XYZ file of C-alpha atoms in Angstrom:
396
model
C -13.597 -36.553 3.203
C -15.595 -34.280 5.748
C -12.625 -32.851 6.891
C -11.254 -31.881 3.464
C -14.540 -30.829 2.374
C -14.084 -28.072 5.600
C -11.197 -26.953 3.983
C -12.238 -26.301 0.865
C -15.402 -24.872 1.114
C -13.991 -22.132 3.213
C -10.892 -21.003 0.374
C -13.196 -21.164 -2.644
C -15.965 -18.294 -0.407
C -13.398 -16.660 0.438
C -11.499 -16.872 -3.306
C -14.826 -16.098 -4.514
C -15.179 -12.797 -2.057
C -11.397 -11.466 -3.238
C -12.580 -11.849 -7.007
C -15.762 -9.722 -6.914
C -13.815 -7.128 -4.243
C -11.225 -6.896 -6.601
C -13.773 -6.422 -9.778
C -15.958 -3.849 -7.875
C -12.731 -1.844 -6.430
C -11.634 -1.776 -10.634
C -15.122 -0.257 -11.264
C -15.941 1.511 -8.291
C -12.445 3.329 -8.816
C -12.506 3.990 -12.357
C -15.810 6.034 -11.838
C -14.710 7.858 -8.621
C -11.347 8.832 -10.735
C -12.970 10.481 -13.171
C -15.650 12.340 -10.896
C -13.513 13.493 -7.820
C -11.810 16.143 -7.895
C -7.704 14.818 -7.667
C -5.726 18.393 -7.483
C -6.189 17.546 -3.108
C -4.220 14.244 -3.251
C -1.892 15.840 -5.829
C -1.128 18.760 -3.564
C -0.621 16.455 -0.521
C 2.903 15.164 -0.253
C 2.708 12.519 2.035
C -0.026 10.458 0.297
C 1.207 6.669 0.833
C -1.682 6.205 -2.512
C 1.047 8.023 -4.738
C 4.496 7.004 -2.624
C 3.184 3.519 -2.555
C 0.957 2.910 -4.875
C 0.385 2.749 -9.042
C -3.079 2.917 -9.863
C -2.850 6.911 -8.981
C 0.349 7.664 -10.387
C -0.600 6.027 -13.857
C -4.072 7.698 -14.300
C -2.667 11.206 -13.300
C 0.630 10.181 -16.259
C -2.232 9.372 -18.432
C -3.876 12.637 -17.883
C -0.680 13.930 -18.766
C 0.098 15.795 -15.326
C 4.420 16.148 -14.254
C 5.114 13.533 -11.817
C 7.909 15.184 -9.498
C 9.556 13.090 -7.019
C 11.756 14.537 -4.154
C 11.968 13.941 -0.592
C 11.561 16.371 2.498
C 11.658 19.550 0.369
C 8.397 18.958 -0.353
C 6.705 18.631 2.667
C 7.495 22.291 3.717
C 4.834 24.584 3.790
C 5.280 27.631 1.912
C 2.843 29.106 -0.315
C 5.212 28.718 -3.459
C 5.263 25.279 -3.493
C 5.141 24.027 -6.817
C 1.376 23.239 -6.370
C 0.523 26.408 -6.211
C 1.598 27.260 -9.531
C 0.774 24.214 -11.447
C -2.620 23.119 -9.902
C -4.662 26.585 -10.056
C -5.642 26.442 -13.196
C -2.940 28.429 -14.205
C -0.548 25.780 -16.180
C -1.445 23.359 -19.425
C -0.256 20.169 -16.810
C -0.874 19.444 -12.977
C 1.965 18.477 -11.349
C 1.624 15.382 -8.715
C 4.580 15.620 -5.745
C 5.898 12.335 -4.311
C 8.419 11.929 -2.104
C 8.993 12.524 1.857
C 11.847 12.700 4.241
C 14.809 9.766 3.307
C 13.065 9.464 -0.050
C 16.546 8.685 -1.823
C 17.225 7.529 -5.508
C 16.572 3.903 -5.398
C 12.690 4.717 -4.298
C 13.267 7.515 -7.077
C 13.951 4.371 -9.978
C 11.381 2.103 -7.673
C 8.245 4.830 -8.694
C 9.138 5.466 -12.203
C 9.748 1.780 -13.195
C 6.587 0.996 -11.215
C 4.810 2.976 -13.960
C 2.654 1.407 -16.721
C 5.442 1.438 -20.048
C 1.923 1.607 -22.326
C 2.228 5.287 -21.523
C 3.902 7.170 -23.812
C 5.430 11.360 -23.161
C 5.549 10.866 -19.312
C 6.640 14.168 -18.009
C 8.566 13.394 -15.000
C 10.991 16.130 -12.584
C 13.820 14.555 -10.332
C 14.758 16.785 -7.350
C 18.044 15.527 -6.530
C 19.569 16.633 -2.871
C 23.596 16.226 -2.205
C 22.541 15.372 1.169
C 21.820 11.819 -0.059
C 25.304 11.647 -0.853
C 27.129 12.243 2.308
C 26.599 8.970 3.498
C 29.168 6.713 1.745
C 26.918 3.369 1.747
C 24.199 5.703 0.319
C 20.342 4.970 1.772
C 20.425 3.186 4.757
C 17.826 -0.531 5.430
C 15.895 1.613 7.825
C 14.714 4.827 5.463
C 13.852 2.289 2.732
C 12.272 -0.287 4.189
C 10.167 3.132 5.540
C 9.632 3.791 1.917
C 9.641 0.155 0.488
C 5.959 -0.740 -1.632
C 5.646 -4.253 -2.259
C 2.899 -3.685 -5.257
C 6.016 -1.022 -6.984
C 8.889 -3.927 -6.267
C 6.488 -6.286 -8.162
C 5.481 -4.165 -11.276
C 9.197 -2.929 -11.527
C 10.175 -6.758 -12.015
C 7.595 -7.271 -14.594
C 7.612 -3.934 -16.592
C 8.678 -5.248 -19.875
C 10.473 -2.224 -20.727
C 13.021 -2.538 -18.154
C 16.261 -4.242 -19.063
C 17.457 -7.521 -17.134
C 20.517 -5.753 -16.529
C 18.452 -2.878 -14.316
C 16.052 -5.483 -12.881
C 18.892 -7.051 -11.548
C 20.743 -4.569 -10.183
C 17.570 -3.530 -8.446
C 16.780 -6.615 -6.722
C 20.344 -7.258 -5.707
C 19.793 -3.510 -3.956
C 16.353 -4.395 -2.373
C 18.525 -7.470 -1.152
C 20.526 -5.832 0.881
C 18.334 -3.649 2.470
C 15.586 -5.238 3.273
C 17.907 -7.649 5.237
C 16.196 -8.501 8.455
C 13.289 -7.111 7.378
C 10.071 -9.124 8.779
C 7.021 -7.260 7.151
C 8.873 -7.457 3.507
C 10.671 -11.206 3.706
C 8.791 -12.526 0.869
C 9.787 -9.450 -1.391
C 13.625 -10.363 -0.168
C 13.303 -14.196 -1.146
C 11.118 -13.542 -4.331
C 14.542 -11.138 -5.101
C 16.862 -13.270 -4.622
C 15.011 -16.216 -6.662
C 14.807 -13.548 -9.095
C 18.548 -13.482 -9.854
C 19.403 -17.128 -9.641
C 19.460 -19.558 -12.021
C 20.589 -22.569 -10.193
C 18.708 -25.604 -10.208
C 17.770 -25.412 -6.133
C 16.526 -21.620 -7.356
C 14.006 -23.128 -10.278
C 12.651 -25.701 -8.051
C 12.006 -23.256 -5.255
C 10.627 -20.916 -7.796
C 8.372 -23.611 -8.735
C 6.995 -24.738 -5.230
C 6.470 -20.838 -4.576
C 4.867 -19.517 -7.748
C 1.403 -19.829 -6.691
C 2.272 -17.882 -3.219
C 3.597 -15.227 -5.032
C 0.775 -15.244 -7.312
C -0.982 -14.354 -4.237
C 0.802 -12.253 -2.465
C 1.001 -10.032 -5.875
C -2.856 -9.860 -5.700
C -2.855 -9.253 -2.041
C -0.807 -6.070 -2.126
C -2.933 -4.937 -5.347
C -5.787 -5.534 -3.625
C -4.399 -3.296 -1.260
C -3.358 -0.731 -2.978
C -6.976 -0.805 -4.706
C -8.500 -0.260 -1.509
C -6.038 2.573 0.067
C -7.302 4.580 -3.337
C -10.861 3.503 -3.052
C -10.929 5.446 0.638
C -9.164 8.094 -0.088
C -11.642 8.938 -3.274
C -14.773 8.288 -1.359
C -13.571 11.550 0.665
C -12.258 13.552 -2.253
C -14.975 16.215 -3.475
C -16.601 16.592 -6.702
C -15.351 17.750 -9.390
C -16.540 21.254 -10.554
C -15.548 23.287 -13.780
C -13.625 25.650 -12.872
C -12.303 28.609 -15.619
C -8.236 29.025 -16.459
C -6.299 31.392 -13.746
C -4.480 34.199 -14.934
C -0.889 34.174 -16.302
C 1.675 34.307 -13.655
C 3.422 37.251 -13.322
C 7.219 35.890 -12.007
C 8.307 39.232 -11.202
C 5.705 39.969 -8.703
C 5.999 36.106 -7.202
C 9.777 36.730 -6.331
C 9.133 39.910 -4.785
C 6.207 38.739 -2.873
C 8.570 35.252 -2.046
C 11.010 38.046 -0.575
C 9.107 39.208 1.006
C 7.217 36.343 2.315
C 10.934 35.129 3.533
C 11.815 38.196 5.435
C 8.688 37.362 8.130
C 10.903 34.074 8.944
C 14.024 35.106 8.336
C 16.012 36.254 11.703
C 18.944 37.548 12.373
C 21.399 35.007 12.571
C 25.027 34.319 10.165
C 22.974 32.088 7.562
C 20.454 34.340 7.161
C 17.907 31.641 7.653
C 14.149 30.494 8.785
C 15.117 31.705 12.389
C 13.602 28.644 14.548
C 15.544 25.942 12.161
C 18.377 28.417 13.225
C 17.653 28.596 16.894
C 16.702 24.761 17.421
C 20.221 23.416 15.208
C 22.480 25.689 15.573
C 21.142 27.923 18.967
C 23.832 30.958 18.860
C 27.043 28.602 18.392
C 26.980 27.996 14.740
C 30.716 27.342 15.186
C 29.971 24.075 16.837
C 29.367 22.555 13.822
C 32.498 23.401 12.274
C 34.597 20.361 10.688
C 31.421 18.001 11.614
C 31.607 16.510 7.630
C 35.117 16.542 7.202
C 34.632 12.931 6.615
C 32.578 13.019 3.666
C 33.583 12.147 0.374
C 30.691 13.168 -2.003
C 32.042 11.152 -5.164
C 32.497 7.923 -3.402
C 28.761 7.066 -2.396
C 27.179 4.308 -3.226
C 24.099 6.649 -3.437
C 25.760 7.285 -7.284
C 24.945 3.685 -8.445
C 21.041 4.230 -7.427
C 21.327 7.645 -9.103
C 22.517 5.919 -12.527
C 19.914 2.861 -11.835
C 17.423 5.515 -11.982
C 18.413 7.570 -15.236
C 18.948 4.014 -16.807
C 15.521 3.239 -16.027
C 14.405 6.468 -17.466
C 15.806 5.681 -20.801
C 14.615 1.898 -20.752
C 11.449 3.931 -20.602
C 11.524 6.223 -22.674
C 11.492 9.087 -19.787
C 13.202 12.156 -20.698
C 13.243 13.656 -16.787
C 14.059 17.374 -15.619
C 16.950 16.927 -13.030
C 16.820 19.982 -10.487
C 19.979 19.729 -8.553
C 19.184 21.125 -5.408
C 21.732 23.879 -4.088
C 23.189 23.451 -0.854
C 24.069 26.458 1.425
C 27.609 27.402 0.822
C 28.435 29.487 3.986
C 26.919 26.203 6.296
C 29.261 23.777 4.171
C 32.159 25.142 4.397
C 32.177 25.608 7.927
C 31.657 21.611 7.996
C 33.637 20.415 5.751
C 32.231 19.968 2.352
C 33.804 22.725 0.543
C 32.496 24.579 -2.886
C 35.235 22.758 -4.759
C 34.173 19.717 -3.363
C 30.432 20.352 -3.821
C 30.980 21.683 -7.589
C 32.454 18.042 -8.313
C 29.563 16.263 -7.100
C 27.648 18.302 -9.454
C 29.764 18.149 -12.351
C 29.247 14.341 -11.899
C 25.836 14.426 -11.225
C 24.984 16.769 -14.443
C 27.541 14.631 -16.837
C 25.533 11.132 -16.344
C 22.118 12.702 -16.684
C 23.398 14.473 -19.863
C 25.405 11.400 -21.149
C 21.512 10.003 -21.312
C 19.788 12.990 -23.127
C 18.390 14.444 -20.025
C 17.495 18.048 -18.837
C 19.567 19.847 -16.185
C 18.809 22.364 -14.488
C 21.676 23.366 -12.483
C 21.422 25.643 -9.114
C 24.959 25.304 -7.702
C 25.063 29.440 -8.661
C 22.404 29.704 -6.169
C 24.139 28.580 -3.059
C 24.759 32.183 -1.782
C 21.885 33.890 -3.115
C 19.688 35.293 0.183
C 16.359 33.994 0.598
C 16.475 31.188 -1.841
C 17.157 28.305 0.350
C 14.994 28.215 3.932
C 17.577 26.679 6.180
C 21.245 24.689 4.935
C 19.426 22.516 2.282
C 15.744 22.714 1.392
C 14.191 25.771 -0.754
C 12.793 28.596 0.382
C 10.052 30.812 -1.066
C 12.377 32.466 -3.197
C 13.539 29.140 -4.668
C 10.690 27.525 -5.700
C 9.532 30.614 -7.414
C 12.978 29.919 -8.944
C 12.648 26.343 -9.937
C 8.604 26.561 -10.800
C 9.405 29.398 -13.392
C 11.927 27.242 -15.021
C 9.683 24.367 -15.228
C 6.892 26.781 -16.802
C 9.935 27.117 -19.503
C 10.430 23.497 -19.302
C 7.849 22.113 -20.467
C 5.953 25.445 -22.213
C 3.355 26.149 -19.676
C 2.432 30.037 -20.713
């Protein structure tokens, strides 16, 4: 009796201690979110409390701010970022970046179905790169287990909104690649419970409920706490008075000339230490290098349409930005403008099939200063894509 009595004691404390953390980290963060100042962790791209978390993302949705998700585009510095515009006081919405390096469709669909469905007009921008494309099996296990948030896997499973159909496909995806994964193996077996219905399945669903129970409130708790630190160092709010319109004309010219400082002389006419530490003064080299690819045949497709389907489940009406890729670099290595064009033909026709918002920048792949190397935006760009946002969703 002793000895169970030892047991016990010990999980009720410390039961008792993961209640009242979790209670104060639900007050202590509902105060700090409304008297911090946010625009800092909305300007910062690589904040793991938006790419991995929900509590953030859903207050700054409710505040009716543009969630735009992307990947390594918008980590570059350059002062026309899309912060700049939107989060100087100089827009009717913020805009909150997410996304980093590898960030690929399926983490795209992961985020937005992560999202509380009680939230109606969500304003939401997809940046979509052909670069995610080139690989035929689409993201690999490695970038998204790098990416993977347990708390998002779980909330996408029990969103109401989203369809069995897309829940499915999404955990037969997280299946796959979090294969040999150590650090997420109860998100793998609680996915493949999820799409059984065998009687072994039910039993072991059963047995495991209350360890999933758990494990939900552990990475909650988590995510609770990764927000709690990060406001404790955000500053105070302070009023602050509505900037000035923007005048586009003047951004482009100062983007120009902003890109002319980096700019070398070199065939692509790009950021001259990308061009120096890829290409060094052989672009040639690289000639034929994607002859292999086959744009259209990705499996990266079926994430892109798991994400747009989760958009309309709901109720999302996204912005797709199809990213331009640089046409003199691409058809030196294979993927010609033919090719290209197709993948955005495709790419355009499924978003628009759902009701969705293209904007379309294939015209843009020879157009100096707009990208900053073969595939991300450059100063002149974002100016580009910011001012047809602005239009987008009536900013001025």
């Amino acid at each position: 009796m002793k000895k169970i009595t030892y047991f016990i004691v010990p999980v009720l404390i410390g039961g008792l201690f993961l209640f009242g953390l979790d209670k104060f980290l639900d007050h202590e963060i509902k105060d700090l979110l409304n008297k911090k100042d946010l625009i800092p962790v909305m300007n910062y791209p690589l904040s793991s409390e938006k790419d991995k978390g929900i509590i953030l993302n859903n207050h700054l949705l409710k505040q009716n701010d543009i969630m735009m998700i992307g990947s390594s585009e918008l980590g570059l510095a350059t002062k026309q970022h899309p912060t700049y515009y939107f989060n100087t006081h100089r827009s009717k919405n913020g805009v909150f970046t997410i996304g980093k390096a590898y960030t690929q469709n399926l983490q795209d669909a992961t985020i937005i179905g992560s999202t509380d469905p009680n939230i109606k007009d969500k304003k939401v921008v997809l940046l979509l790169s052909m670069q995610w494309f080139m690989d035929k099996e689409g993201v690999t296990p490695q970038h998204y287990q790098g990416r993977f948030s347990p708390v998002q896997f779980y909330a996408f499973l029990q969103n109401p909104e989203i369809s069995k159909e897309n829940k499915e496909e999404f955990a037969k995806r997280t299946i796959e690649l979090l294969a040999g994964s150590g650090e997420f193996k109860p998100e793998a077996v609680y996915a493949k419970l999820y799409i059984s219905d065998s009687f072994i399945s039910k039993v072991e669903k059963a047995i495991l409920h209350p360890y999933f129970k758990a494990r939900q409130f552990e990475v909650v708790l988590k995510d609770k706490g990764m927000l709690f630190r990060k406001l404790l160092r955000a500053p105070e709010k302070k009023e602050v008075k509505k900037g000035e319109p923007i005048n586009w004309e003047n951004e482009t010219k100062q983007a120009i000339e902003d890109a002319k400082k980096r700019v070398g002389n070199n065939d692509l006419c790009i950021d001259k230490m990308y061009y120096e530490k890829n290409f060094g003064k052989n672009l040639d080299k690289m000639k034929g290098r994607y002859d292999y690819v086959n744009l259209l045949e990705s499996r990266e497709f079926d994430d892109y349409e798991l994400t747009l389907s989760v958009c309309k489940d709901l109720g999302i009406k996204p912005v797709v930005v199809m990213l331009p890729a640089m046409d003199k670099f691409y058809n030196l290595t294979g993927i010609s403008r033919e090719e290209r064009h197709a993948f955005y033909d495709k790419a355009e026709k499924m978003a628009k099939q759902k009701g969705f918002d293209v904007i379309d920048l294939r015209d843009k792949e020879t157009e100096k200063y707009y990208l900053r190397d073969v595939m991300h935006l450059g100063t002149k760009g974002w100016v580009d894509v910011c001012e047809k946002l602005f239009k987008k969703f009536d900013q001025q």
